């Protein structure tokens, strides 16, 4: 297995993110997209579960916080949609395969807002471009070095679903730098680095595959207040043992 070089590791530690170009081959991306296409084609989402994904607080509380569908998404395949894909009755306004978010845009946030550990610094996001993700079609943007400032807000479980502690600062847009990624590139994302992606208003789709890892080293505590909790049926799967 390939390791990060000392200079790559240094860059990740300084910036809070790192691009590894060509992590997957073209063929591997095609195979993954094919499988994702099969899953989406088979998706059957009950009307009341047609949840639009948002990292914005008010929308999130309204759309996600109260839904069991969202809270139980840790060990199941759950679908979250771009804004504006449903009409008032919950019918699809765009082809379902183009409607899934997590392939779409997100407002500025730190992953630790949602995935909080003690100590901090134990969560790593992995984001792989299944297609080119460039300036015109919604690539990721980062504030380099912002991972050293702690966590501004947390989303926690509450009796009515979820609620927030603290608030997201009004981040200066000029601090963000874009990170265009060619198909097959992988981005490592520190749990506290501030990042976002813009809405993709081009006609080029921008599929990505993303997941998070927690370094379950001795002494790491996954906050019991996190919205996402492992279940007895399926605890968080270990990457290696
Ligand atoms: Fe994120």
CSV table of C-alpha atoms and ligand atoms in Angstrom, one decimal:
chain,number,residue,atom,x,y,z
A,1,UNK,CA,0.0,0.0,0.0
A,2,UNK,CA,1.3,3.4,-0.9
A,3,UNK,CA,2.1,5.9,1.9
A,4,UNK,CA,2.2,9.6,1.9
A,5,UNK,CA,5.6,11.1,1.3
A,6,UNK,CA,7.0,13.3,4.1
A,7,UNK,CA,6.3,16.4,1.9
A,8,UNK,CA,2.7,15.3,1.3
A,9,UNK,CA,2.2,14.7,5.0
A,10,UNK,CA,3.7,18.1,5.8
A,11,UNK,CA,1.4,19.8,3.3
A,12,UNK,CA,-1.7,18.0,4.8
A,13,UNK,CA,-0.6,19.1,8.2
A,14,UNK,CA,-0.2,22.7,7.1
A,15,UNK,CA,-3.3,23.1,4.9
A,16,UNK,CA,-5.7,20.6,6.4
A,17,UNK,CA,-6.4,19.0,3.0
A,18,UNK,CA,-4.3,17.1,0.4
A,19,UNK,CA,-5.0,16.1,-3.2
A,20,UNK,CA,-3.7,12.7,-4.4
A,21,UNK,CA,-4.1,12.8,-8.2
A,22,UNK,CA,-4.8,9.6,-10.1
A,23,UNK,CA,-5.7,7.6,-7.0
A,24,UNK,CA,-8.2,5.6,-9.1
A,25,UNK,CA,-7.9,4.7,-12.7
A,26,UNK,CA,-10.4,5.7,-15.3
A,27,UNK,CA,-11.7,2.1,-15.4
A,28,UNK,CA,-12.1,1.9,-11.6
A,29,UNK,CA,-14.1,5.1,-11.7
A,30,UNK,CA,-16.3,3.7,-14.5
A,31,UNK,CA,-16.9,0.5,-12.5
A,32,UNK,CA,-17.9,2.5,-9.4
A,33,UNK,CA,-20.2,4.8,-11.3
A,34,UNK,CA,-21.8,1.7,-12.8
A,35,UNK,CA,-22.5,0.3,-9.4
A,36,UNK,CA,-23.8,3.6,-8.0
A,37,UNK,CA,-26.1,3.8,-11.1
A,38,UNK,CA,-27.5,0.3,-10.2
A,39,UNK,CA,-28.2,1.4,-6.6
A,40,UNK,CA,-29.9,4.6,-7.7
A,41,UNK,CA,-31.9,2.7,-10.3
A,42,UNK,CA,-33.2,0.4,-7.6
A,43,UNK,CA,-33.8,3.2,-5.1
A,44,UNK,CA,-37.3,3.2,-3.6
A,45,UNK,CA,-37.7,6.3,-1.4
A,46,UNK,CA,-41.0,6.6,0.5
A,47,UNK,CA,-42.7,9.9,-0.1
A,48,UNK,CA,-42.3,11.1,3.5
A,49,UNK,CA,-38.5,10.3,3.3
A,50,UNK,CA,-37.8,12.6,0.3
A,51,UNK,CA,-35.2,14.6,2.2
A,52,UNK,CA,-33.2,17.4,0.7
A,53,UNK,CA,-29.7,17.6,2.0
A,54,UNK,CA,-28.4,20.8,3.6
A,55,UNK,CA,-25.6,21.9,5.8
A,56,UNK,CA,-27.4,25.1,6.5
A,57,UNK,CA,-28.8,25.2,10.0
A,58,UNK,CA,-32.4,26.3,9.5
A,59,UNK,CA,-33.0,24.1,6.5
A,60,UNK,CA,-31.2,21.2,8.2
A,61,UNK,CA,-33.4,21.3,11.3
A,62,UNK,CA,-36.5,21.6,9.2
A,63,UNK,CA,-35.6,18.9,6.7
A,64,UNK,CA,-33.4,16.4,8.4
A,65,UNK,CA,-33.5,16.8,12.2
A,66,UNK,CA,-36.9,15.3,12.7
A,67,UNK,CA,-36.5,12.4,10.3
A,68,UNK,CA,-35.7,9.0,11.4
A,69,UNK,CA,-34.6,8.4,7.8
A,70,UNK,CA,-31.7,10.8,8.4
A,71,UNK,CA,-30.8,9.7,11.9
A,72,UNK,CA,-30.6,6.1,11.0
A,73,UNK,CA,-28.5,6.6,7.8
A,74,UNK,CA,-25.3,5.4,9.4
A,75,UNK,CA,-25.6,1.7,8.5
A,76,UNK,CA,-27.9,1.9,5.6
A,77,UNK,CA,-27.9,3.4,2.1
A,78,UNK,CA,-30.0,6.6,2.4
A,79,UNK,CA,-30.7,9.0,-0.3
A,80,UNK,CA,-30.5,12.8,0.1
A,81,UNK,CA,-31.5,15.1,-2.6
A,82,UNK,CA,-30.5,18.4,-4.2
A,83,UNK,CA,-32.7,21.3,-3.5
A,84,UNK,CA,-35.5,21.8,-6.0
A,85,UNK,CA,-35.7,18.3,-7.2
A,86,UNK,CA,-39.3,17.7,-5.9
A,87,UNK,CA,-42.6,19.4,-6.6
A,88,UNK,CA,-44.9,20.1,-3.6
A,89,UNK,CA,-46.2,16.6,-3.7
A,90,UNK,CA,-42.8,15.0,-3.6
A,91,UNK,CA,-42.7,13.9,-7.2
A,92,UNK,CA,-39.3,14.1,-9.0
A,93,UNK,CA,-38.8,17.2,-11.2
A,94,UNK,CA,-35.5,15.9,-12.6
A,95,UNK,CA,-34.4,12.4,-13.5
A,96,UNK,CA,-33.8,10.6,-10.2
A,97,UNK,CA,-30.2,9.6,-11.1
A,98,UNK,CA,-29.4,13.4,-11.4
A,99,UNK,CA,-31.1,14.3,-8.1
A,100,UNK,CA,-28.8,12.9,-5.4
A,101,UNK,CA,-27.0,15.4,-3.3
A,102,UNK,CA,-23.6,14.4,-1.7
A,103,UNK,CA,-22.8,14.7,-5.4
A,104,UNK,CA,-23.9,18.4,-5.2
A,105,UNK,CA,-23.0,21.5,-3.3
A,106,UNK,CA,-22.5,22.2,0.4
A,107,UNK,CA,-22.2,25.5,2.3
A,108,UNK,CA,-19.0,26.2,4.4
A,109,UNK,CA,-18.6,23.8,7.2
A,110,UNK,CA,-16.2,21.6,9.2
A,111,UNK,CA,-16.9,17.9,9.2
A,112,UNK,CA,-16.3,17.9,13.0
A,113,UNK,CA,-19.5,19.9,13.3
A,114,UNK,CA,-21.3,16.7,12.5
A,115,UNK,CA,-18.7,14.1,13.5
A,116,UNK,CA,-17.3,15.2,16.8
A,117,UNK,CA,-14.6,13.3,18.6
A,118,UNK,CA,-12.5,13.8,21.7
A,119,UNK,CA,-9.7,14.7,21.3
A,120,UNK,CA,-10.3,16.5,18.0
A,121,UNK,CA,-8.3,15.7,14.9
A,122,UNK,CA,-9.3,12.1,14.7
A,123,UNK,CA,-11.8,12.3,11.8
A,124,UNK,CA,-10.6,12.3,8.2
A,125,UNK,CA,-12.8,12.8,5.2
A,126,UNK,CA,-12.0,11.0,1.9
A,127,UNK,CA,-13.5,12.4,-1.2
A,128,UNK,CA,-12.9,10.8,-4.6
A,129,UNK,CA,-13.8,12.4,-7.9
A,130,UNK,CA,-15.7,10.0,-10.1
A,131,UNK,CA,-15.7,12.7,-12.8
A,132,UNK,CA,-13.7,15.9,-13.3
A,133,UNK,CA,-14.6,18.3,-10.5
A,134,UNK,CA,-13.5,21.7,-11.8
A,135,UNK,CA,-14.3,25.4,-11.2
A,136,UNK,CA,-17.2,25.4,-13.6
A,137,UNK,CA,-19.0,22.3,-12.1
A,138,UNK,CA,-18.7,22.6,-8.4
A,139,UNK,CA,-15.2,21.6,-7.2
A,140,UNK,CA,-14.3,21.7,-3.5
A,141,UNK,CA,-13.0,24.9,-1.9
A,142,UNK,CA,-10.9,25.1,1.3
A,143,UNK,CA,-9.6,27.7,3.8
A,144,UNK,CA,-6.0,26.5,4.1
A,145,UNK,CA,-4.9,26.2,7.7
A,146,UNK,CA,-8.4,26.6,9.1
A,147,UNK,CA,-8.2,23.2,10.8
A,148,UNK,CA,-6.2,24.5,13.7
A,149,UNK,CA,-8.9,26.8,15.1
A,150,UNK,CA,-11.1,24.2,16.8
A,151,UNK,CA,-14.8,23.6,16.1
A,152,UNK,CA,-17.3,26.5,15.7
A,153,UNK,CA,-20.5,24.6,16.1
A,154,UNK,CA,-21.8,21.2,16.7
A,155,UNK,CA,-24.9,19.4,15.6
A,156,UNK,CA,-26.1,17.1,18.4
A,157,UNK,CA,-29.0,14.8,19.0
A,158,UNK,CA,-32.0,16.4,20.8
A,159,UNK,CA,-35.4,15.1,21.8
A,160,UNK,CA,-37.0,16.5,18.7
A,161,UNK,CA,-34.3,15.3,16.4
A,162,UNK,CA,-31.2,17.4,16.3
A,163,UNK,CA,-30.1,20.9,17.4
A,164,UNK,CA,-26.9,23.0,17.1
A,165,UNK,CA,-24.5,24.3,19.7
A,166,UNK,CA,-22.6,27.4,18.7
A,167,UNK,CA,-22.9,29.0,15.2
A,168,UNK,CA,-21.0,28.9,12.0
A,169,UNK,CA,-18.9,32.1,11.6
A,170,UNK,CA,-19.5,34.2,8.5
A,171,UNK,CA,-16.4,32.9,6.7
A,172,UNK,CA,-14.7,35.5,4.4
A,173,UNK,CA,-15.2,34.2,0.8
A,174,UNK,CA,-11.8,35.5,-0.1
A,175,UNK,CA,-10.1,33.0,2.1
A,176,UNK,CA,-11.3,30.0,0.2
A,177,UNK,CA,-9.1,28.5,-2.5
A,178,UNK,CA,-10.6,26.1,-5.1
A,179,UNK,CA,-9.2,22.6,-5.5
A,180,UNK,CA,-10.0,21.4,-9.0
A,181,UNK,CA,-9.7,17.6,-9.2
A,182,UNK,CA,-9.4,15.4,-12.3
A,183,UNK,CA,-11.4,12.1,-12.4
A,184,UNK,CA,-9.9,9.5,-10.1
A,185,UNK,CA,-8.2,12.1,-7.8
A,186,UNK,CA,-8.7,11.7,-4.0
A,187,UNK,CA,-8.8,14.5,-1.5
A,188,UNK,CA,-8.0,14.0,2.2
A,189,UNK,CA,-10.0,16.4,4.3
A,190,UNK,CA,-9.0,17.1,7.9
A,191,UNK,CA,-12.0,16.9,10.2
A,192,UNK,CA,-11.7,20.6,11.2
A,193,UNK,CA,-10.7,22.3,8.0
A,194,UNK,CA,-13.4,24.7,6.6
A,195,UNK,CA,-14.6,23.7,3.2
A,196,UNK,CA,-17.5,24.1,0.8
A,197,UNK,CA,-18.5,23.4,-2.7
A,198,UNK,CA,-20.5,25.8,-5.0
A,199,UNK,CA,-23.7,24.8,-6.6
A,200,UNK,CA,-23.0,23.2,-10.0
A,201,UNK,CA,-24.9,25.4,-12.4
A,202,UNK,CA,-23.1,23.9,-15.5
A,203,UNK,CA,-24.6,21.0,-17.5
A,204,UNK,CA,-21.6,18.8,-16.5
A,205,UNK,CA,-22.4,16.3,-13.7
A,206,UNK,CA,-19.8,16.1,-11.0
A,207,UNK,CA,-20.1,12.7,-9.2
A,208,UNK,CA,-18.0,12.1,-6.2
A,209,UNK,CA,-17.7,9.3,-3.7
A,210,UNK,CA,-17.1,10.4,-0.1
A,211,UNK,CA,-16.9,8.8,3.3
A,212,UNK,CA,-15.3,9.5,6.7
A,213,UNK,CA,-12.8,7.6,8.8
A,214,UNK,CA,-12.3,7.9,12.5
A,215,UNK,CA,-8.9,7.0,13.9
A,216,UNK,CA,-10.1,4.8,16.7
A,217,UNK,CA,-6.8,5.0,18.6
A,218,UNK,CA,-6.8,4.4,22.3
A,219,UNK,CA,-8.5,7.2,24.1
A,220,UNK,CA,-10.6,8.4,21.1
A,221,UNK,CA,-14.2,9.0,22.1
A,222,UNK,CA,-16.9,9.2,19.4
A,223,UNK,CA,-19.3,11.8,21.0
A,224,UNK,CA,-22.4,10.1,22.2
A,225,UNK,CA,-24.1,13.4,21.3
A,226,UNK,CA,-23.3,13.0,17.6
A,227,UNK,CA,-26.4,12.7,15.4
A,228,UNK,CA,-24.9,9.6,13.8
A,229,UNK,CA,-24.4,6.7,16.1
A,230,UNK,CA,-23.3,3.1,15.4
A,231,UNK,CA,-26.1,0.6,15.9
A,232,UNK,CA,-25.9,-2.9,17.3
A,233,UNK,CA,-27.0,-4.4,14.0
A,234,UNK,CA,-24.1,-2.7,12.3
A,235,UNK,CA,-21.4,-1.0,14.3
A,236,UNK,CA,-19.0,1.3,12.5
A,237,UNK,CA,-17.0,-1.1,10.4
A,238,UNK,CA,-13.2,-1.2,11.2
A,239,UNK,CA,-11.0,-0.4,8.2
A,240,UNK,CA,-8.4,-2.8,9.5
A,241,UNK,CA,-7.9,-4.7,12.7
B,1,LIG,FE1,-17.5,18.0,4.5
